[in-house]
């Protein structure tokens, strides 16, 4: 039965993404995880198919499509390779949304086409060693000096930093104002004083390079400020609402794959004289998994639909991300349990999904941060 949230165009994009995931990504996923490296030729293939510019306006080389198109793509790609979705989400949300939302026209024209083409990457530098969930407490500073700003600080766990041409950096231009004194800058990673920390060896989604970004007396022209002075925190929060839908969509894909693997395994694995799925305890576990997945889909699809129709949906995006992440972690955990000892072996896909899914309740706002956002909207 067709979903009321999607039209024929959306389903066409979903089918294209599914075909690419099955034929191109599935055969590579295990090696990407093992080698901790994602093939750049595959990034270019995703660019050629339009995946890196789904939400980027057409005048900058993108497809200019809606949030639901993005959701369909992320969900299908994540089924076979979660790492691949990071390149897609970076290009369509965290790396570009601040520029699309508030960047000067000249900046959009010079930066966005390269991202859409898969030729350049932009990192998103918000998190710091002592400012993760509490982003407003960041300590990176930008001090005005003539026609420039001098930036000093350290960002951590920055996705794609080692291979990025630019980094979007949030820094305090008016420290006495707290969250209302944060500005946003597009920093060229080749500038003197910019460096990357060591490569982070991660539990999952290992094919994406992650490191610290260190800023030591980095001189950045005022023209590189994104939006107005001291309004960077608002820019970051709007960006994260888009990003949270992306993470939630990724969760749907991994959870759906985990269920498919569990169903296949329990049908074929015989114990106590019959297939595992014929045991009521196992069948009921599968029922719980499927129900949670479809509940998560409803929240994610609804949030995307609201955004596409111009409705403010920060709370809905947080609910979607919160529920989808927690549900997917539970679903994947149950799938591994149903695989028994096989699920603990790296020869089986579920083991990789188990590691890949765990970060989803942490990055782009932890589950606890989503609860703060949701309850804050309820109580204001």
Short mmCIF file of C-alpha atoms in Angstrom, two decimals:
data_model
loop_
_atom_site.label_atom_id
_atom_site.label_comp_id
_atom_site.label_asym_id
_atom_site.label_seq_id
_atom_site.Cartn_x
_atom_site.Cartn_y
_atom_site.Cartn_z
CA UNK A 1 0.00 0.00 0.00
CA UNK A 2 1.39 3.40 -1.00
CA UNK A 3 2.21 5.83 1.78
CA UNK A 4 0.01 8.96 1.92
CA UNK A 5 3.16 10.97 2.63
CA UNK A 6 4.80 10.28 -0.74
CA UNK A 7 3.94 10.80 -4.40
CA UNK A 8 5.19 9.05 -7.55
CA UNK A 9 8.26 11.28 -7.78
CA UNK A 10 9.26 10.38 -4.22
CA UNK A 11 8.82 6.68 -4.91
CA UNK A 12 10.90 7.01 -8.07
CA UNK A 13 13.75 8.49 -6.06
CA UNK A 14 13.35 5.75 -3.46
CA UNK A 15 13.59 3.07 -6.15
CA UNK A 16 16.71 4.66 -7.65
CA UNK A 17 18.38 4.88 -4.24
CA UNK A 18 17.41 1.30 -3.41
CA UNK A 19 18.86 0.02 -6.68
CA UNK A 20 22.12 1.89 -6.12
CA UNK A 21 22.36 0.63 -2.54
CA UNK A 22 21.84 -3.00 -3.51
CA UNK A 23 24.05 -3.07 -6.60
CA UNK A 24 26.87 -0.70 -5.65
CA UNK A 25 27.02 -0.25 -1.87
CA UNK A 26 26.10 -3.68 -0.50
CA UNK A 27 29.14 -5.44 -2.06
CA UNK A 28 31.48 -2.76 -0.64
CA UNK A 29 30.04 -2.17 2.83
CA UNK A 30 32.08 -4.77 4.73
CA UNK A 31 35.38 -3.59 3.21
CA UNK A 32 34.52 0.05 3.88
CA UNK A 33 34.00 -0.83 7.53
CA UNK A 34 37.14 -2.97 7.72
CA UNK A 35 39.45 -0.53 5.93
CA UNK A 36 37.94 2.61 7.48
CA UNK A 37 37.85 4.29 4.09
CA UNK A 38 35.06 5.20 1.70
CA UNK A 39 35.90 5.08 -2.03
CA UNK A 40 35.91 8.54 -3.56
CA UNK A 41 34.77 7.15 -6.89
CA UNK A 42 31.56 6.02 -5.15
CA UNK A 43 31.11 9.53 -3.73
CA UNK A 44 31.33 10.84 -7.30
CA UNK A 45 28.79 8.24 -8.42
CA UNK A 46 26.40 9.48 -5.73
CA UNK A 47 27.04 13.02 -6.95
CA UNK A 48 26.31 12.03 -10.55
CA UNK A 49 23.00 10.52 -9.42
CA UNK A 50 22.08 13.76 -7.68
CA UNK A 51 22.18 12.38 -4.14
CA UNK A 52 24.63 15.05 -2.91
CA UNK A 53 22.41 17.86 -4.14
CA UNK A 54 18.91 16.63 -3.37
CA UNK A 55 18.03 19.65 -1.24
CA UNK A 56 20.46 22.14 -2.78
CA UNK A 57 18.70 24.78 -4.94
CA UNK A 58 18.96 24.24 -8.69
CA UNK A 59 20.76 27.54 -9.28
CA UNK A 60 23.75 26.13 -7.38
CA UNK A 61 23.82 22.78 -9.19
CA UNK A 62 21.45 20.82 -6.96
CA UNK A 63 18.12 19.18 -7.64
CA UNK A 64 16.15 21.54 -5.41
CA UNK A 65 13.92 18.74 -4.15
CA UNK A 66 12.02 18.47 -0.87
CA UNK A 67 12.64 16.91 2.51
CA UNK A 68 10.67 13.77 1.66
CA UNK A 69 12.95 13.10 -1.31
CA UNK A 70 15.87 13.36 1.09
CA UNK A 71 14.17 10.98 3.54
CA UNK A 72 13.54 8.37 0.83
CA UNK A 73 17.18 8.48 -0.28
CA UNK A 74 18.66 8.32 3.22
CA UNK A 75 16.38 5.47 4.27
CA UNK A 76 17.23 3.25 1.29
CA UNK A 77 20.98 3.97 1.28
CA UNK A 78 21.24 3.28 5.02
CA UNK A 79 19.87 -0.23 4.55
CA UNK A 80 23.10 -1.30 2.88
CA UNK A 81 25.73 1.20 4.03
CA UNK A 82 25.25 3.70 6.84
CA UNK A 83 28.59 5.29 6.06
CA UNK A 84 27.37 6.36 2.62
CA UNK A 85 24.49 8.28 4.17
CA UNK A 86 26.95 10.50 6.05
CA UNK A 87 28.28 11.87 2.77
CA UNK A 88 24.70 12.48 1.60
CA UNK A 89 23.51 14.07 4.85
CA UNK A 90 26.62 16.24 5.12
CA UNK A 91 26.11 17.60 1.61
CA UNK A 92 22.40 18.25 2.11
CA UNK A 93 22.14 19.36 5.72
CA UNK A 94 24.93 20.13 8.19
CA UNK A 95 27.54 21.28 5.67
CA UNK A 96 25.30 23.32 3.42
CA UNK A 97 22.15 24.29 5.32
CA UNK A 98 23.88 27.17 7.19
CA UNK A 99 25.02 28.60 3.84
CA UNK A 100 21.70 28.02 2.07
CA UNK A 101 19.83 29.58 5.00
CA UNK A 102 22.03 32.59 5.73
CA UNK A 103 25.03 32.72 3.41
CA UNK A 104 25.76 35.60 1.05
CA UNK A 105 24.97 35.01 -2.61
CA UNK A 106 28.64 35.09 -3.57
CA UNK A 107 29.40 32.41 -0.97
CA UNK A 108 26.59 30.18 -2.24
CA UNK A 109 27.77 30.49 -5.84
CA UNK A 110 31.41 29.75 -5.01
CA UNK A 111 30.95 26.91 -2.51
CA UNK A 112 27.77 24.90 -3.12
CA UNK A 113 28.43 23.61 -6.69
CA UNK A 114 31.63 21.87 -5.59
CA UNK A 115 29.79 20.07 -2.79
CA UNK A 116 26.99 18.97 -5.12
CA UNK A 117 29.58 17.61 -7.58
CA UNK A 118 31.32 15.58 -4.87
CA UNK A 119 34.53 17.50 -5.48
CA UNK A 120 34.67 19.37 -2.18
CA UNK A 121 33.59 18.68 1.40
CA UNK A 122 32.58 21.01 4.19
CA UNK A 123 32.85 20.06 7.86
CA UNK A 124 30.42 21.29 10.53
CA UNK A 125 32.28 22.61 13.56
CA UNK A 126 29.98 23.08 16.53
CA UNK A 127 30.94 20.45 19.12
CA UNK A 128 33.86 21.12 21.48
CA UNK A 129 35.59 19.05 24.19
CA UNK A 130 33.51 20.79 26.87
CA UNK A 131 30.50 21.82 24.77
CA UNK A 132 28.65 18.85 23.32
CA UNK A 133 24.98 18.73 24.21
CA UNK A 134 25.37 22.18 25.77
CA UNK A 135 26.41 23.85 22.53
CA UNK A 136 25.78 27.33 23.94
CA UNK A 137 28.75 26.90 26.30
CA UNK A 138 31.31 26.68 23.49
CA UNK A 139 34.54 28.57 24.13
CA UNK A 140 35.94 29.12 20.63
CA UNK A 141 36.29 32.88 20.20
CA UNK A 142 36.31 35.22 17.22
CA UNK A 143 37.84 38.63 17.93
CA UNK A 144 37.32 41.48 15.46
CA UNK A 145 40.52 42.89 13.98
CA UNK A 146 40.06 45.41 11.17
CA UNK A 147 38.49 43.66 8.18
CA UNK A 148 39.03 40.23 9.75
CA UNK A 149 38.21 38.08 12.74
CA UNK A 150 40.87 36.16 14.65
CA UNK A 151 39.62 32.69 15.65
CA UNK A 152 40.97 30.56 18.47
CA UNK A 153 39.54 27.31 19.78
CA UNK A 154 39.17 23.58 19.32
CA UNK A 155 36.32 21.59 17.81
CA UNK A 156 36.03 17.84 18.36
CA UNK A 157 34.40 14.82 16.68
CA UNK A 158 34.14 16.78 13.44
CA UNK A 159 32.89 14.59 10.61
CA UNK A 160 34.84 14.78 7.32
CA UNK A 161 37.30 17.30 8.80
CA UNK A 162 40.46 15.57 7.47
CA UNK A 163 39.23 15.70 3.87
CA UNK A 164 37.27 18.96 3.93
CA UNK A 165 38.15 22.15 2.06
CA UNK A 166 36.11 24.28 4.44
CA UNK A 167 34.78 24.06 7.98
CA UNK A 168 31.70 25.86 9.27
CA UNK A 169 32.86 27.17 12.64
CA UNK A 170 30.67 28.54 15.42
CA UNK A 171 32.53 30.96 17.67
CA UNK A 172 31.67 33.56 20.30
CA UNK A 173 31.90 37.09 19.00
CA UNK A 174 30.20 38.54 22.10
CA UNK A 175 31.05 36.11 24.94
CA UNK A 176 29.13 38.12 27.51
CA UNK A 177 25.87 37.35 25.66
CA UNK A 178 26.16 33.56 25.94
CA UNK A 179 24.17 31.76 23.24
CA UNK A 180 23.11 35.14 21.84
CA UNK A 181 26.73 36.05 21.18
CA UNK A 182 27.68 33.22 18.81
CA UNK A 183 28.51 33.83 15.15
CA UNK A 184 29.03 31.46 12.24
CA UNK A 185 32.03 31.45 9.88
CA UNK A 186 33.10 29.57 6.77
CA UNK A 187 36.77 28.80 7.41
CA UNK A 188 39.15 27.66 4.68
CA UNK A 189 40.95 24.62 6.08
CA UNK A 190 44.18 25.66 4.31
CA UNK A 191 44.48 28.92 6.25
CA UNK A 192 47.51 29.33 8.54
CA UNK A 193 46.67 28.17 12.05
CA UNK A 194 44.07 25.57 11.03
CA UNK A 195 44.95 21.93 11.71
CA UNK A 196 43.27 18.59 12.29
CA UNK A 197 43.77 16.35 15.29
CA UNK A 198 44.36 12.62 15.12
CA UNK A 199 42.01 10.31 13.26
CA UNK A 200 39.25 9.06 15.57
CA UNK A 201 39.00 5.26 15.66
CA UNK A 202 35.27 4.79 16.00
CA UNK A 203 33.02 1.93 17.04
CA UNK A 204 30.82 2.22 13.93
CA UNK A 205 30.30 4.18 10.72
CA UNK A 206 34.02 3.70 10.37
CA UNK A 207 34.34 4.69 6.72
CA UNK A 208 33.88 8.40 7.49
CA UNK A 209 36.98 10.31 8.66
CA UNK A 210 36.48 12.22 11.93
CA UNK A 211 38.94 14.38 13.85
CA UNK A 212 39.37 17.51 15.92
CA UNK A 213 39.76 20.89 14.21
CA UNK A 214 42.24 23.20 15.94
CA UNK A 215 42.15 26.97 15.36
CA UNK A 216 45.21 28.97 16.45
CA UNK A 217 45.12 32.68 15.62
CA UNK A 218 43.31 31.97 12.37
CA UNK A 219 42.64 35.17 10.42
CA UNK A 220 39.28 34.98 8.64
CA UNK A 221 37.88 37.80 6.46
CA UNK A 222 34.60 39.33 7.63
CA UNK A 223 33.10 38.28 4.30
CA UNK A 224 33.34 34.69 5.53
CA UNK A 225 30.79 35.27 8.29
CA UNK A 226 27.58 33.34 7.55
CA UNK A 227 24.58 35.47 8.38
CA UNK A 228 24.63 38.29 10.91
CA UNK A 229 26.94 38.76 13.85
CA UNK A 230 25.77 37.07 17.07
CA UNK A 231 22.95 35.15 15.31
CA UNK A 232 24.94 32.00 14.69
CA UNK A 233 23.25 29.91 17.36
CA UNK A 234 19.85 30.35 15.68
CA UNK A 235 21.51 29.27 12.41
CA UNK A 236 22.89 26.15 14.11
CA UNK A 237 19.55 25.15 15.63
CA UNK A 238 17.72 25.51 12.29
CA UNK A 239 20.42 23.42 10.65
CA UNK A 240 20.14 20.70 13.28
CA UNK A 241 16.38 20.38 12.78
CA UNK A 242 17.07 19.41 9.16
CA UNK A 243 19.92 17.14 10.22
CA UNK A 244 17.78 15.34 12.78
CA UNK A 245 15.35 14.26 10.07
CA UNK A 246 18.31 12.86 8.17
CA UNK A 247 19.55 10.84 11.15
CA UNK A 248 16.03 9.59 11.82
CA UNK A 249 15.75 8.45 8.19
CA UNK A 250 19.06 6.66 8.48
CA UNK A 251 17.71 4.87 11.55
CA UNK A 252 14.66 3.70 9.59
CA UNK A 253 16.88 2.14 6.95
CA UNK A 254 19.16 0.28 9.35
CA UNK A 255 16.20 -0.92 11.43
CA UNK A 256 14.39 -2.18 8.33
CA UNK A 257 17.49 -4.08 7.21
CA UNK A 258 17.89 -5.57 10.70
CA UNK A 259 14.30 -6.83 10.62
CA UNK A 260 14.74 -8.33 7.16
CA UNK A 261 17.87 -10.14 8.32
CA UNK A 262 16.10 -11.39 11.45
CA UNK A 263 13.13 -12.70 9.49
CA UNK A 264 15.38 -14.50 7.02
CA UNK A 265 17.53 -16.02 9.76
CA UNK A 266 14.65 -17.17 11.95
CA UNK A 267 12.91 -18.77 8.98
CA UNK A 268 16.00 -20.78 8.05
CA UNK A 269 17.42 -21.58 11.48
CA UNK A 270 15.88 -24.75 12.93
CA UNK A 271 15.93 -25.34 16.70
CA UNK A 272 13.89 -27.79 18.79
CA UNK A 273 12.57 -29.38 15.62
CA UNK A 274 11.15 -26.31 13.87
CA UNK A 275 12.22 -22.93 12.45
CA UNK A 276 12.94 -20.31 15.08
CA UNK A 277 10.15 -18.08 13.76
CA UNK A 278 7.61 -20.79 14.60
CA UNK A 279 8.37 -20.36 18.31
CA UNK A 280 5.88 -17.88 19.74
CA UNK A 281 8.50 -16.03 21.80
CA UNK A 282 10.51 -15.36 18.65
CA UNK A 283 7.47 -14.43 16.56
CA UNK A 284 6.39 -11.93 19.20
CA UNK A 285 9.87 -10.33 19.18
CA UNK A 286 9.56 -9.87 15.43
CA UNK A 287 6.11 -8.34 15.88
CA UNK A 288 7.46 -5.83 18.39
CA UNK A 289 10.30 -4.90 16.05
CA UNK A 290 7.99 -4.34 13.08
CA UNK A 291 5.57 -2.27 15.15
CA UNK A 292 8.29 0.01 16.47
CA UNK A 293 9.70 0.52 12.99
CA UNK A 294 6.35 1.57 11.58
CA UNK A 295 5.68 3.89 14.51
CA UNK A 296 9.05 5.52 13.85
CA UNK A 297 8.25 5.83 10.15
CA UNK A 298 5.06 7.70 11.00
CA UNK A 299 6.94 10.27 13.07
CA UNK A 300 9.72 10.75 10.52
CA UNK A 301 7.46 10.97 7.49
CA UNK A 302 5.11 13.37 9.27
CA UNK A 303 7.94 15.70 10.30
CA UNK A 304 9.27 15.74 6.72
CA UNK A 305 5.79 16.40 5.34
CA UNK A 306 5.30 19.32 7.72
CA UNK A 307 8.62 20.87 6.71
CA UNK A 308 7.76 20.46 3.03
CA UNK A 309 4.50 22.31 3.66
CA UNK A 310 6.14 25.23 5.38
CA UNK A 311 5.09 24.31 8.90
CA UNK A 312 7.54 24.95 11.74
CA UNK A 313 8.44 21.44 12.88
CA UNK A 314 11.31 21.66 15.37
CA UNK A 315 9.41 19.63 17.96
CA UNK A 316 8.31 17.07 15.37
CA UNK A 317 11.89 16.74 14.08
CA UNK A 318 13.14 16.14 17.62
CA UNK A 319 10.39 13.58 18.31
CA UNK A 320 11.23 11.79 15.07
CA UNK A 321 14.95 11.70 15.81
CA UNK A 322 14.46 10.70 19.45
CA UNK A 323 11.99 7.89 18.82
CA UNK A 324 13.55 6.59 15.60
CA UNK A 325 17.03 6.37 17.13
CA UNK A 326 15.92 4.64 20.32
CA UNK A 327 13.57 2.31 18.43
CA UNK A 328 16.23 1.41 15.86
CA UNK A 329 18.81 0.63 18.53
CA UNK A 330 16.30 -1.70 20.20
CA UNK A 331 15.33 -3.32 16.89
CA UNK A 332 18.93 -3.92 15.84
CA UNK A 333 19.77 -5.27 19.30
CA UNK A 334 16.88 -7.73 19.09
CA UNK A 335 17.90 -8.77 15.57
CA UNK A 336 21.42 -9.55 16.77
CA UNK A 337 19.94 -11.52 19.67
CA UNK A 338 17.83 -13.55 17.25
CA UNK A 339 20.97 -14.36 15.24
CA UNK A 340 22.51 -15.90 18.36
CA UNK A 341 26.26 -16.48 18.17
CA UNK A 342 26.22 -15.76 14.46
CA UNK A 343 25.18 -12.18 15.16
CA UNK A 344 28.37 -11.65 17.14
CA UNK A 345 30.54 -12.63 14.19
CA UNK A 346 31.90 -10.00 11.82
CA UNK A 347 31.01 -12.28 8.93
CA UNK A 348 27.37 -11.33 9.46
CA UNK A 349 25.91 -7.99 8.39
CA UNK A 350 23.94 -7.51 11.60
CA UNK A 351 27.17 -7.16 13.60
CA UNK A 352 28.16 -4.11 11.53
CA UNK A 353 24.68 -2.59 11.74
CA UNK A 354 24.77 -3.05 15.53
CA UNK A 355 27.92 -0.90 15.69
CA UNK A 356 26.72 1.61 13.12
CA UNK A 357 23.37 2.29 14.77
CA UNK A 358 24.68 3.06 18.25
CA UNK A 359 25.85 6.59 17.49
CA UNK A 360 22.41 7.64 16.25
CA UNK A 361 21.06 8.39 19.72
CA UNK A 362 24.12 10.57 20.39
CA UNK A 363 25.08 12.76 17.44
CA UNK A 364 23.13 15.74 16.10
CA UNK A 365 21.58 16.07 19.54
CA UNK A 366 21.46 13.15 21.96
CA UNK A 367 18.16 11.55 22.94
CA UNK A 368 18.30 13.55 26.17
CA UNK A 369 18.70 16.80 24.23
CA UNK A 370 15.69 15.86 22.10
CA UNK A 371 13.70 15.38 25.30
CA UNK A 372 14.73 18.89 26.37
CA UNK A 373 13.61 20.32 23.03
CA UNK A 374 10.30 18.44 23.06
CA UNK A 375 9.40 19.28 26.65
CA UNK A 376 10.53 22.86 26.15
CA UNK A 377 8.10 23.25 23.26
CA UNK A 378 5.34 21.73 25.37
CA UNK A 379 5.91 23.96 28.36
CA UNK A 380 6.71 27.34 26.85
#
